[in-house]
């Protein structure tokens, strides 16, 4: 239980919008490990960001935060320009560090490092890729950043980040073991709504393509 959850009088009701960045230019293809690679949006990804910019123009956002990786920063800047806000990059909102597996094809890792490949599947929460992070590491830093940023505000805020970050935050929020994190769908430019109030956090909507009527 957080300090704010144990002292509800200090908690104000507001929405937190968690947005995954738009579609990216990915020369490695879908079966490639992508974490800290600084990939940019493709044409569709920029179009997705522009669509969200128009929708968020009618939302009284107090702030926009984002991962400093290019795909998130570009998504956030497109929205921020329309909303009159300058996104604030937050290092703790970066995607998981995949260490020596970064940019490698999954089949390559399976062939060259079969034991580690199997261990990661079996120990998804705590297996740390050489030179990188585990999903437990990611959850620890992501959740701390999420709570700290959410507690700053009394009006809606937007956080533009990565699928991995959103999944581990939702696992913590919902009490789901990290072993099941990939059961949470996350499409490019998918929007998740979290309500913050006196009782704590509540998942309101998941992986939306348009803003709901609130």
Tab-separated table of C-alpha atoms in Angstrom:
chain	number	residue	atom	x	y	z
A	1	UNK	CA	0.000	0.000	0.000
A	2	UNK	CA	1.361	3.440	-0.892
A	3	UNK	CA	1.461	6.313	1.577
A	4	UNK	CA	-1.238	8.071	-0.434
A	5	UNK	CA	-3.448	4.991	-0.411
A	6	UNK	CA	-3.114	4.828	3.390
A	7	UNK	CA	-3.978	8.537	3.652
A	8	UNK	CA	-6.835	9.071	1.180
A	9	UNK	CA	-7.338	12.723	2.132
A	10	UNK	CA	-4.114	13.593	0.275
A	11	UNK	CA	-5.252	12.001	-2.981
A	12	UNK	CA	-7.151	13.946	-5.648
A	13	UNK	CA	-9.337	12.305	-8.285
A	14	UNK	CA	-7.928	12.545	-11.787
A	15	UNK	CA	-7.175	10.496	-14.884
A	16	UNK	CA	-3.769	9.293	-16.023
A	17	UNK	CA	-3.544	8.598	-19.754
A	18	UNK	CA	-0.920	5.980	-20.616
A	19	UNK	CA	-0.189	6.017	-24.337
A	20	UNK	CA	2.087	3.648	-26.188
A	21	UNK	CA	4.105	5.407	-28.903
A	22	UNK	CA	3.017	5.155	-32.541
A	23	UNK	CA	4.175	2.545	-35.015
A	24	UNK	CA	7.928	2.524	-35.674
A	25	UNK	CA	10.391	1.990	-38.471
A	26	UNK	CA	11.730	-1.447	-37.593
A	27	UNK	CA	14.249	-2.891	-40.026
A	28	UNK	CA	14.649	-6.013	-37.881
A	29	UNK	CA	11.008	-7.062	-38.163
A	30	UNK	CA	8.549	-8.266	-35.524
A	31	UNK	CA	10.700	-11.181	-34.356
A	32	UNK	CA	13.482	-8.894	-33.225
A	33	UNK	CA	14.291	-7.781	-29.659
A	34	UNK	CA	13.608	-4.059	-29.327
A	35	UNK	CA	14.271	-2.262	-26.074
A	36	UNK	CA	16.541	0.772	-25.984
A	37	UNK	CA	17.054	0.988	-29.752
A	38	UNK	CA	16.288	4.595	-30.621
A	39	UNK	CA	13.913	3.942	-33.506
A	40	UNK	CA	11.757	6.658	-35.008
A	41	UNK	CA	8.103	6.662	-35.987
A	42	UNK	CA	7.135	5.565	-39.475
A	43	UNK	CA	4.500	7.380	-41.536
A	44	UNK	CA	1.657	5.454	-39.918
A	45	UNK	CA	3.077	6.164	-36.463
A	46	UNK	CA	3.152	9.895	-37.139
A	47	UNK	CA	-0.423	9.711	-38.418
A	48	UNK	CA	-1.456	7.913	-35.211
A	49	UNK	CA	0.188	10.626	-33.122
A	50	UNK	CA	-1.578	13.333	-35.128
A	51	UNK	CA	-4.916	11.601	-34.570
A	52	UNK	CA	-4.344	11.554	-30.822
A	53	UNK	CA	-3.244	15.198	-30.930
A	54	UNK	CA	-6.629	16.197	-32.330
A	55	UNK	CA	-8.450	14.163	-29.702
A	56	UNK	CA	-6.387	15.435	-26.786
A	57	UNK	CA	-6.927	19.030	-27.896
A	58	UNK	CA	-10.266	18.858	-26.051
A	59	UNK	CA	-8.751	17.395	-22.870
A	60	UNK	CA	-7.480	19.771	-20.182
A	61	UNK	CA	-4.146	18.047	-19.702
A	62	UNK	CA	-1.964	19.454	-16.965
A	63	UNK	CA	1.290	17.918	-18.202
A	64	UNK	CA	2.774	15.491	-20.724
A	65	UNK	CA	5.609	13.144	-19.759
A	66	UNK	CA	7.427	10.735	-22.024
A	67	UNK	CA	10.273	8.300	-22.418
A	68	UNK	CA	13.280	10.118	-23.920
A	69	UNK	CA	13.552	7.523	-26.708
A	70	UNK	CA	12.781	9.064	-30.088
A	71	UNK	CA	9.596	7.111	-30.816
A	72	UNK	CA	7.982	8.332	-27.597
A	73	UNK	CA	9.397	11.839	-27.709
A	74	UNK	CA	8.147	12.350	-31.256
A	75	UNK	CA	4.673	11.039	-30.372
A	76	UNK	CA	4.534	13.292	-27.307
A	77	UNK	CA	5.785	16.369	-29.181
A	78	UNK	CA	3.122	16.018	-31.880
A	79	UNK	CA	0.438	15.864	-29.201
A	80	UNK	CA	2.054	18.582	-27.103
A	81	UNK	CA	2.227	21.017	-30.010
A	82	UNK	CA	-1.534	20.699	-30.520
A	83	UNK	CA	-2.244	21.003	-26.785
A	84	UNK	CA	0.170	23.840	-26.057
A	85	UNK	CA	2.333	21.725	-23.747
A	86	UNK	CA	6.025	20.828	-23.844
A	87	UNK	CA	6.618	17.137	-23.015
A	88	UNK	CA	9.000	16.389	-20.170
A	89	UNK	CA	11.306	13.402	-20.871
A	90	UNK	CA	11.641	10.971	-17.952
A	91	UNK	CA	14.504	8.457	-18.091
A	92	UNK	CA	12.723	5.966	-15.835
A	93	UNK	CA	9.992	5.605	-18.474
A	94	UNK	CA	12.374	4.090	-21.037
A	95	UNK	CA	11.718	0.598	-22.370
A	96	UNK	CA	13.419	-2.429	-20.808
A	97	UNK	CA	17.165	-2.665	-21.381
A	98	UNK	CA	17.723	-5.872	-23.383
A	99	UNK	CA	21.492	-5.827	-23.054
A	100	UNK	CA	23.327	-8.124	-25.458
A	101	UNK	CA	20.065	-9.298	-26.993
A	102	UNK	CA	19.185	-5.827	-28.239
A	103	UNK	CA	18.509	-5.823	-31.972
A	104	UNK	CA	18.976	-9.599	-32.285
A	105	UNK	CA	16.424	-11.857	-33.905
A	106	UNK	CA	14.632	-14.175	-31.480
A	107	UNK	CA	15.569	-17.220	-33.548
A	108	UNK	CA	19.222	-16.220	-33.352
A	109	UNK	CA	19.109	-16.080	-29.560
A	110	UNK	CA	17.222	-19.378	-29.407
A	111	UNK	CA	19.933	-21.025	-31.541
A	112	UNK	CA	23.030	-19.448	-29.983
A	113	UNK	CA	21.890	-19.240	-26.350
A	114	UNK	CA	19.261	-21.971	-25.909
A	115	UNK	CA	19.618	-22.214	-22.123
A	116	UNK	CA	19.211	-18.474	-21.557
A	117	UNK	CA	16.364	-18.340	-24.075
A	118	UNK	CA	14.516	-21.087	-22.178
A	119	UNK	CA	15.292	-19.577	-18.774
A	120	UNK	CA	13.812	-16.248	-19.759
A	121	UNK	CA	10.572	-17.918	-20.723
A	122	UNK	CA	10.467	-19.886	-17.484
A	123	UNK	CA	11.637	-17.034	-15.218
A	124	UNK	CA	10.135	-14.068	-17.035
A	125	UNK	CA	9.972	-11.803	-13.991
A	126	UNK	CA	13.509	-12.174	-12.690
A	127	UNK	CA	15.722	-13.372	-15.535
A	128	UNK	CA	18.181	-10.597	-16.345
A	129	UNK	CA	19.560	-10.586	-19.880
A	130	UNK	CA	23.368	-10.156	-19.872
A	131	UNK	CA	24.072	-6.434	-19.721
A	132	UNK	CA	20.375	-5.645	-19.365
A	133	UNK	CA	17.382	-5.724	-17.041
A	134	UNK	CA	14.756	-8.147	-15.830
A	135	UNK	CA	11.065	-7.287	-15.927
A	136	UNK	CA	11.230	-6.962	-12.133
A	137	UNK	CA	13.905	-4.286	-12.602
A	138	UNK	CA	11.703	-2.547	-15.154
A	139	UNK	CA	8.667	-2.675	-12.886
A	140	UNK	CA	10.553	-1.224	-9.938
A	141	UNK	CA	11.754	1.869	-11.781
A	142	UNK	CA	8.589	2.306	-13.899
A	143	UNK	CA	6.178	2.058	-10.981
A	144	UNK	CA	8.223	4.507	-8.904
A	145	UNK	CA	8.165	7.021	-11.763
A	146	UNK	CA	4.449	6.457	-12.429
A	147	UNK	CA	3.509	7.083	-8.791
A	148	UNK	CA	5.773	10.104	-8.430
A	149	UNK	CA	4.455	11.762	-11.583
A	150	UNK	CA	0.815	10.917	-10.861
A	151	UNK	CA	1.068	12.414	-7.356
A	152	UNK	CA	2.210	15.790	-8.708
A	153	UNK	CA	-1.139	16.605	-10.263
A	154	UNK	CA	-4.816	17.183	-9.623
A	155	UNK	CA	-5.864	17.243	-13.269
A	156	UNK	CA	-5.336	14.743	-16.125
A	157	UNK	CA	-1.812	13.931	-17.252
A	158	UNK	CA	-0.518	12.060	-20.300
A	159	UNK	CA	2.423	9.656	-20.142
A	160	UNK	CA	3.772	8.491	-23.515
A	161	UNK	CA	5.860	5.382	-23.071
A	162	UNK	CA	6.444	1.780	-24.175
A	163	UNK	CA	4.507	-1.481	-24.185
A	164	UNK	CA	6.823	-3.037	-21.601
A	165	UNK	CA	6.479	-0.100	-19.226
A	166	UNK	CA	2.683	-0.019	-19.487
A	167	UNK	CA	2.418	-3.781	-18.979
A	168	UNK	CA	4.554	-3.872	-15.828
A	169	UNK	CA	2.744	-0.852	-14.359
A	170	UNK	CA	-0.614	-2.540	-14.955
A	171	UNK	CA	0.665	-5.791	-13.451
A	172	UNK	CA	1.553	-3.892	-10.268
A	173	UNK	CA	-1.710	-1.959	-10.270
A	174	UNK	CA	-3.872	-5.071	-10.790
A	175	UNK	CA	-1.829	-7.528	-8.744
A	176	UNK	CA	-0.966	-9.685	-11.774
A	177	UNK	CA	2.250	-11.757	-11.586
A	178	UNK	CA	4.874	-10.533	-14.028
A	179	UNK	CA	5.013	-14.035	-15.495
A	180	UNK	CA	1.680	-13.164	-17.176
A	181	UNK	CA	2.549	-9.677	-18.401
A	182	UNK	CA	2.221	-10.584	-22.092
A	183	UNK	CA	-1.438	-11.399	-21.528
A	184	UNK	CA	-2.003	-7.636	-21.478
A	185	UNK	CA	-2.505	-6.427	-25.037
A	186	UNK	CA	-0.607	-3.349	-26.189
A	187	UNK	CA	-0.908	-2.138	-29.771
A	188	UNK	CA	0.995	0.765	-31.258
A	189	UNK	CA	-0.656	4.038	-30.163
A	190	UNK	CA	-2.975	2.128	-27.816
A	191	UNK	CA	-4.321	4.220	-24.938
A	192	UNK	CA	-4.873	3.011	-21.364
A	193	UNK	CA	-6.817	5.047	-18.796
A	194	UNK	CA	-6.060	4.822	-15.082
A	195	UNK	CA	-8.179	6.623	-12.486
A	196	UNK	CA	-6.441	7.896	-9.368
A	197	UNK	CA	-8.600	8.637	-6.355
A	198	UNK	CA	-8.941	8.249	-2.581
A	199	UNK	CA	-9.134	4.437	-2.869
A	200	UNK	CA	-5.943	4.287	-4.939
A	201	UNK	CA	-5.631	3.400	-8.612
A	202	UNK	CA	-8.265	1.793	-10.819
A	203	UNK	CA	-7.897	0.613	-14.406
A	204	UNK	CA	-10.673	2.309	-16.356
A	205	UNK	CA	-9.944	1.394	-19.998
A	206	UNK	CA	-7.308	-0.620	-21.837
A	207	UNK	CA	-5.651	-0.323	-25.254
A	208	UNK	CA	-8.101	2.158	-26.790
A	209	UNK	CA	-7.853	3.570	-30.303
A	210	UNK	CA	-10.101	6.561	-29.555
A	211	UNK	CA	-10.905	8.629	-26.485
A	212	UNK	CA	-14.072	7.437	-24.733
A	213	UNK	CA	-16.867	9.792	-23.749
A	214	UNK	CA	-16.232	10.545	-20.067
